[in-house]
Short mmCIF file of C-alpha atoms and ligand atoms in Angstrom, two decimals:
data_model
loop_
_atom_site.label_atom_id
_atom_site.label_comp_id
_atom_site.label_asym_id
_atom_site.label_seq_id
_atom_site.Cartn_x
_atom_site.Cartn_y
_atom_site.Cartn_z
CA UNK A 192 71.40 -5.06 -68.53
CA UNK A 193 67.92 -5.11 -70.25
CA UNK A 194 66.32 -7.92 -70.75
CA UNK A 195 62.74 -8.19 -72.95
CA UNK A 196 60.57 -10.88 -72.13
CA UNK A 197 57.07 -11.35 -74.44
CA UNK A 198 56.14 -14.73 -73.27
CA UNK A 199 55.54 -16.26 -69.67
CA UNK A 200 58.07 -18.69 -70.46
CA UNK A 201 60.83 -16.75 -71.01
CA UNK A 202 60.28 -14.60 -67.51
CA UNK A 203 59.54 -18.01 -65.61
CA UNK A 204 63.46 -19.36 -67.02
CA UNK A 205 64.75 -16.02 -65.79
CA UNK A 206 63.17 -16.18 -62.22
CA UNK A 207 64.04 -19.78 -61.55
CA UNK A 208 67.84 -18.77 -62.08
CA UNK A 209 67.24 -15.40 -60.02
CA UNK A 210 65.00 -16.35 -56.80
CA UNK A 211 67.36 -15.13 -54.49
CA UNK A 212 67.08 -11.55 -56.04
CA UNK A 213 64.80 -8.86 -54.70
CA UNK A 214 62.13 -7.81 -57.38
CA UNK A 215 60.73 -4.29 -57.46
CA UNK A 216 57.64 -3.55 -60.23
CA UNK A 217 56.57 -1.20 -61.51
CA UNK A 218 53.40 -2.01 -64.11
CA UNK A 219 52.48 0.15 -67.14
CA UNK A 220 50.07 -0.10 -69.85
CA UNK A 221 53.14 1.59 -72.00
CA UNK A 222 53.17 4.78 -74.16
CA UNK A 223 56.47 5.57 -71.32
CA UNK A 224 56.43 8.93 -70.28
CA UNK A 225 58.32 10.27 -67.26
CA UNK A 226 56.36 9.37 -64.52
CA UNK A 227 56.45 5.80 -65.45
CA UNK A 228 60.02 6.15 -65.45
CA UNK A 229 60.04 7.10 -61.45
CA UNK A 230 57.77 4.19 -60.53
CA UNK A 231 61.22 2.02 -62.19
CA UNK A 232 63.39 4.67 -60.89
CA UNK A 233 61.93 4.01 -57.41
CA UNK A 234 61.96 0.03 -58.37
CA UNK A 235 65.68 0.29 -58.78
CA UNK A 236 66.95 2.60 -55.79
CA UNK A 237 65.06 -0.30 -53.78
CA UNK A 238 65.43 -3.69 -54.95
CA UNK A 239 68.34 -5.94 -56.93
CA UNK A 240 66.25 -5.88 -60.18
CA UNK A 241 63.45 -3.51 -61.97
CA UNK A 242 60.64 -5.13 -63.74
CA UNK A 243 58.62 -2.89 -65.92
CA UNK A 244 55.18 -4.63 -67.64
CA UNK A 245 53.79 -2.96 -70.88
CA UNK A 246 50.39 -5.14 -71.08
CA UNK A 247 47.12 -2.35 -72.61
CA UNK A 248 44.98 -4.24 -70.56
CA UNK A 249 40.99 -5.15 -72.84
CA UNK A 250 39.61 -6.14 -69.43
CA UNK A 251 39.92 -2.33 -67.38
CA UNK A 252 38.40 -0.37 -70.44
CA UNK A 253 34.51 -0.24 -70.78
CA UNK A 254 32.46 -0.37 -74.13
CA UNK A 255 33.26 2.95 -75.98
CA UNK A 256 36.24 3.33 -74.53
CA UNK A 257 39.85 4.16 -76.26
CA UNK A 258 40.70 0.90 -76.24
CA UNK A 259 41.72 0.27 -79.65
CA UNK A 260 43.44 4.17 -79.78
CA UNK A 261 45.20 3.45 -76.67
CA UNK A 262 48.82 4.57 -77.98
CA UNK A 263 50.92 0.99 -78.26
CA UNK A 264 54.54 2.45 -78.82
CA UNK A 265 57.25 -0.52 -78.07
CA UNK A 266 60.00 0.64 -79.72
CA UNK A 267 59.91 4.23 -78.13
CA UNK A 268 58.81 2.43 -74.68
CA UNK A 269 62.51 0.28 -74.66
CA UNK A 270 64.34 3.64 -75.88
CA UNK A 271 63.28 5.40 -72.89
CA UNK A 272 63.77 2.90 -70.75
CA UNK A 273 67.00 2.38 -71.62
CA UNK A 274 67.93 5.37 -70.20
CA UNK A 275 67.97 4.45 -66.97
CA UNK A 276 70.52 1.18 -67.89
CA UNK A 277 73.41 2.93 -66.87
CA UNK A 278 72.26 5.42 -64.56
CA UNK A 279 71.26 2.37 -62.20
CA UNK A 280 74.08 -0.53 -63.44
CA UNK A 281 71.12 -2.69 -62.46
CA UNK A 282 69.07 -5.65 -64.14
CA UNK A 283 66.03 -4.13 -65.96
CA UNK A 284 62.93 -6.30 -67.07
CA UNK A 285 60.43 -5.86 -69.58
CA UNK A 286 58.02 -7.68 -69.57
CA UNK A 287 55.80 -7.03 -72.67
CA UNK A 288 53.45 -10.39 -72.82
CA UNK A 289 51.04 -11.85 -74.90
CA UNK A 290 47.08 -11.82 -74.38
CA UNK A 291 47.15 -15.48 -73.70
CA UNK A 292 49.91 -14.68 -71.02
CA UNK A 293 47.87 -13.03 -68.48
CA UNK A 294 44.57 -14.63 -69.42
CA UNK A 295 44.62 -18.57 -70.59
CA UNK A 296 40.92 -18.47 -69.94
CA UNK A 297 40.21 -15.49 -71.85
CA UNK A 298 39.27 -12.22 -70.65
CA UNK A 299 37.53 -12.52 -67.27
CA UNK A 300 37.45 -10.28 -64.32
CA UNK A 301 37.96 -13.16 -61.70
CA UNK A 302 38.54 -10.61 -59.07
CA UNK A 303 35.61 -7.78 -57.56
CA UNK A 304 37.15 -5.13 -56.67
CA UNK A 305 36.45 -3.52 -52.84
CA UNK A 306 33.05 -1.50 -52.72
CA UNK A 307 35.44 1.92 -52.19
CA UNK A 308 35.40 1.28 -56.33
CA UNK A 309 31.71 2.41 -56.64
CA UNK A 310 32.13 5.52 -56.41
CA UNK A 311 33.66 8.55 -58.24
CA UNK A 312 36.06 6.64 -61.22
CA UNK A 313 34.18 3.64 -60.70
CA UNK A 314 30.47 5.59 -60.92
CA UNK A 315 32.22 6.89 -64.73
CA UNK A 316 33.52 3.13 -65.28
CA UNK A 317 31.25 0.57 -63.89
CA UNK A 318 33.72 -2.44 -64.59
CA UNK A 319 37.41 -0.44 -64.98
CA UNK A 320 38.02 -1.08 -61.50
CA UNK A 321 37.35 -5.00 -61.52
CA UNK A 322 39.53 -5.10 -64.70
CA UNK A 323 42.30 -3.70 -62.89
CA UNK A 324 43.01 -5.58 -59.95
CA UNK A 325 42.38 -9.07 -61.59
CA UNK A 326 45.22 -8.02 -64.04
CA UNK A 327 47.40 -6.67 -61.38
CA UNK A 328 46.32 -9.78 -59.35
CA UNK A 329 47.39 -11.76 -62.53
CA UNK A 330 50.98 -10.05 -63.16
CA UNK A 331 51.92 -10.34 -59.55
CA UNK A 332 51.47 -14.10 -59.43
CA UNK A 333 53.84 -13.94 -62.99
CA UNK A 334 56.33 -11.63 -61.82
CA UNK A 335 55.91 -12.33 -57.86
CA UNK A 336 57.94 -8.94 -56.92
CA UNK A 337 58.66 -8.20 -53.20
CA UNK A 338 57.57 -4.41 -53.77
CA UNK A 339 55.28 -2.88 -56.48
CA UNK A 340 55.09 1.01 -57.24
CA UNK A 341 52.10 2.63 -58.89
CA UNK A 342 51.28 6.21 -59.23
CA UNK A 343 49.71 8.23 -56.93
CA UNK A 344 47.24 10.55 -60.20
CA UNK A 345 45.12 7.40 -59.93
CA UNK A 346 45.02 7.46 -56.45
CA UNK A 347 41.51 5.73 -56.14
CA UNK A 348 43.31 2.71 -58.04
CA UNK A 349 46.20 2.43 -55.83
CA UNK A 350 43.49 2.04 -52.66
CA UNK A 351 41.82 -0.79 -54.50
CA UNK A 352 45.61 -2.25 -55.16
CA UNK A 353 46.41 -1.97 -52.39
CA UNK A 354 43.28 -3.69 -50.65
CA UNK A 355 43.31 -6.57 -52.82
CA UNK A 356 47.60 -7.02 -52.34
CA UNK A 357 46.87 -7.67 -48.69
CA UNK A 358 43.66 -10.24 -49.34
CA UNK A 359 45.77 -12.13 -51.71
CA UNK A 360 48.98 -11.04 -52.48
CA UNK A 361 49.94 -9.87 -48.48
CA UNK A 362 53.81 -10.78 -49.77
CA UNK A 363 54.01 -7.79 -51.98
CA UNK A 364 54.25 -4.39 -50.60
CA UNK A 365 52.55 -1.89 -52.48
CA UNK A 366 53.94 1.55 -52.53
CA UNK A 367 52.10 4.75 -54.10
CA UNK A 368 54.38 7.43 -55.88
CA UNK A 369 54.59 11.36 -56.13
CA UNK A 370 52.66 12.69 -59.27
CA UNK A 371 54.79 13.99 -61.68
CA UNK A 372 53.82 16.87 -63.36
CA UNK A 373 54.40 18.34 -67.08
CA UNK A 374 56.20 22.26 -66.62
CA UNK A 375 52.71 23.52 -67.02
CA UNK A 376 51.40 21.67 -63.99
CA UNK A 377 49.47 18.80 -65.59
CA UNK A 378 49.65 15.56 -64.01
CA UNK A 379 51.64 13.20 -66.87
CA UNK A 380 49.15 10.91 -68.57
CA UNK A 381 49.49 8.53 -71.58
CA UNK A 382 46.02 10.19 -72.40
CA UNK A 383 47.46 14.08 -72.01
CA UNK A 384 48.77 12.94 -75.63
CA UNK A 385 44.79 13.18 -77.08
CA UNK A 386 45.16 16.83 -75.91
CA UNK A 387 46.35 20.10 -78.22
CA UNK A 388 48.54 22.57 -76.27
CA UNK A 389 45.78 24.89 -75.90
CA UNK A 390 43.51 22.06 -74.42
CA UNK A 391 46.65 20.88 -71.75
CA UNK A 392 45.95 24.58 -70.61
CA UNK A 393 42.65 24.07 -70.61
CA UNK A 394 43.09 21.11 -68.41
CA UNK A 395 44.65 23.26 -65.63
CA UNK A 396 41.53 24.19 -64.23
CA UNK A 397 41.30 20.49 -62.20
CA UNK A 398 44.49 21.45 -60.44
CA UNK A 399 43.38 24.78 -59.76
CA UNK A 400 40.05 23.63 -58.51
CA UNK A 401 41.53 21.10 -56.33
CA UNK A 402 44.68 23.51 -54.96
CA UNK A 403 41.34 25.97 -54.05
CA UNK A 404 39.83 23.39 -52.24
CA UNK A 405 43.04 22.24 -50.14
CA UNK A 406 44.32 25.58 -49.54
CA UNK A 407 40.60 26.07 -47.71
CA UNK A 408 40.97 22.83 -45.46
CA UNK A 409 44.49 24.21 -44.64
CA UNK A 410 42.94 27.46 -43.48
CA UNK A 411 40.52 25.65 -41.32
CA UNK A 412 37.40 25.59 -43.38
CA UNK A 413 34.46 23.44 -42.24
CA UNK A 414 33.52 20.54 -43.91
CA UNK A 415 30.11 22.53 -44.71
CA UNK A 416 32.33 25.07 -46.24
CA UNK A 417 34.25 22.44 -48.23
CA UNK A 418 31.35 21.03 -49.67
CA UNK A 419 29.97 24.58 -50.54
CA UNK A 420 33.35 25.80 -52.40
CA UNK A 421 32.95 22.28 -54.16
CA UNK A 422 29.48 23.21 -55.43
CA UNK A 423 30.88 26.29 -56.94
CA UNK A 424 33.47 24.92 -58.32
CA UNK A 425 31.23 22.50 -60.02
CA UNK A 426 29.47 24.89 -61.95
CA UNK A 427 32.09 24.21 -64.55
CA UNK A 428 30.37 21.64 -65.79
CA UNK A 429 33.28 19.87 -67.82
CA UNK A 430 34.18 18.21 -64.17
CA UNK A 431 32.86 15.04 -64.00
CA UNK A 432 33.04 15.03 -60.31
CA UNK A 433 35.29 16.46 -57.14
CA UNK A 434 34.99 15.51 -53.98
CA UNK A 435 37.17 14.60 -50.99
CA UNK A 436 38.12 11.18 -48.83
CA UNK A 437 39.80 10.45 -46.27
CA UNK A 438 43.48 9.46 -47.61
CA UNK A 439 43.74 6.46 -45.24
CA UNK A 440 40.66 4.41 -46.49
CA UNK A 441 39.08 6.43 -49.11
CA UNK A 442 35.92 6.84 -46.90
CA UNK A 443 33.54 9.83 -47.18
CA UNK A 444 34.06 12.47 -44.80
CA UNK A 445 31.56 13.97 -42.12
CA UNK A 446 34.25 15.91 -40.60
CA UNK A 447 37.93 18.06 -41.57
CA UNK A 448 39.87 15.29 -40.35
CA UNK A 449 43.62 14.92 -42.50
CA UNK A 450 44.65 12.51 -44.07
CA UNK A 451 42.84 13.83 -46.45
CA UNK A 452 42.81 13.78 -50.23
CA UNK A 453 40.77 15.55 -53.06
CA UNK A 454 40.23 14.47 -55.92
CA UNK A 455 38.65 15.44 -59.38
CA UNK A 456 38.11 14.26 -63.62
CA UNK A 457 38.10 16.66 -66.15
CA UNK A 458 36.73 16.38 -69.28
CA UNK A 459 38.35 17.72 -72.46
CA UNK A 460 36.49 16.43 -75.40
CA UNK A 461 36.10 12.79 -75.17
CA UNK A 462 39.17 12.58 -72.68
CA UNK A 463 38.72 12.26 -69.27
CA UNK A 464 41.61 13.59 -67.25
CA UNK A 465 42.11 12.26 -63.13
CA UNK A 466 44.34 14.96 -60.44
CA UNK A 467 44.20 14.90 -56.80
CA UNK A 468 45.59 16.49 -53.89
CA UNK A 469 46.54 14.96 -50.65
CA UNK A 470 46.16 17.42 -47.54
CA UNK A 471 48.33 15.53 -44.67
O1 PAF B 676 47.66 2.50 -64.11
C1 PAF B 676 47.79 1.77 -65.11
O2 PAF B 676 48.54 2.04 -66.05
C2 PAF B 676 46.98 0.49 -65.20
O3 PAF B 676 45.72 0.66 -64.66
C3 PAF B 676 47.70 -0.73 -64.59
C4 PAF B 676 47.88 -0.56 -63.09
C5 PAF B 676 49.03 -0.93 -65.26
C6 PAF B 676 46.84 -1.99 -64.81
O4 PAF B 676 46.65 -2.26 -66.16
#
């Protein structure tokens, strides 16, 4: 059954009568597309109920930003969720809530996040990163699942998650989540909705430019080598950066040494567009 809850109160009545049941999350700043549906997919192969938040959250986007033409689509959101109701013969949450839900105080960033944030998105977005893990911090202690899914395209985002989970929310086990691609190879994005047809082509170059790089690590290429490809590859100047951590703790890299993952932001107009590639 689906349930929609738009206030705290209504989610905290459900949870008291349902403590016993295991929770799997999966949050969303809405505009569903298919890869949001495998993070509740996931949530429902794995726990008793799936909880899926649609919160656009002020306190991740910077001055300038698209918050205000950040696509709010409800209606279509609980349509495609719906889909999965009787695939899965499961409990499904939404939980759609109210500014003053997630922040009584108003909007502050109580949390900092982890200094792996300075870098590449967080260099582009000096405060995103802070934004995002005080409001996951905030919708875990609401919802308090046992297992939270988030996708793997913002891969420098699910580090940070998953650094601040086990400094304060050690209960909840964070999971990251295949990248699901459009047919043409684009990693799904709320924002690849900004983009015409001929600019989702366009796009492709990221993934190309990141499949060039991995397919050189798999043939043995020296980290010297690596970083010369990527200064090629840079002379397209509409990528805002590429570079490559290591996939365990996002630290730079002196040496080829896998887990590794690459990753790069593309800029199409005034959209920015995140890929990566993991080399394991
Ligand atoms: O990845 C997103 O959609 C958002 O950053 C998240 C994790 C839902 C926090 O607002």
């Amino acid at each position: 059954m689906i349930k929609l809850f738009k206030t705290n109160e209504e989610y905290f009545n459900w949870h008291e009568k349902n403590q016993q049941k295991t929770i799997g999350f999966a949050p969303t700043m809405g505009n569903i597309h298919n890869a949001h549906l495998s993070l509740l997919e996931q949530a429902l192969i794995e726990n008793e109920v799936g909880i899926i938040s649609i919160y656009v959250n002020p306190t991740q986007f910077g001055e300038g930003e698209d918050f205000d033409a950040y696509p709010r689509t409800l209606s279509d959101d609980i349509e495609k969720i719906k889909t999965l109701e009787s695939k899965y013969n499961k409990d499904i949450i939404i939980y759609a809530p109210r500014e003053t839900d997630i922040y009584p105080q108003g909007f502050t960033n109580y949390l900092k996040a982890h200094q792996i944030a300075a870098d590449l998105e967080g260099d582009l977005r000096p405060t995103h990163f802070d934004g995002v893990v005080t409001v996951v911090a905030r919708l875990f202690e609401i919802i308090k699942p046992h297992k939270s899914y988030f996708g793997k395209k913002d891969y420098q985002q699910l580090k940070l998650i998953e650094l601040m989970a086990r400094e304060h929310y050690p209960q909840v086990e964070v999971k990251g989540m295949p990248i699901i691609r459009e047919p043409n190879g684009l990693a799904m994005s709320s924002r690849n909705n900004y983009l015409s047809p001929a600019q989702k082509d366009e796009a492709l170059a990221l993934r190309n430019s990141l499949l060039a790089v991995s397919k050189e690590i798999e043939k043995g290429a020296s980290i010297n080598e690596i970083k010369e490809l990527i200064q090629n590859l840079k002379t397209d100047k509409k990528l805002n950066y590429l570079d490559l951590k290591s996939a365990i703790d996002f630290s730079p890299l002196n040496e080829i040494k896998k887990p590794i993952v690459i990753l790069g932001n593309y800029q199409i107009g005034s959209t920015r567009l995140l890929d990566n590639v993991e080399v394991l």
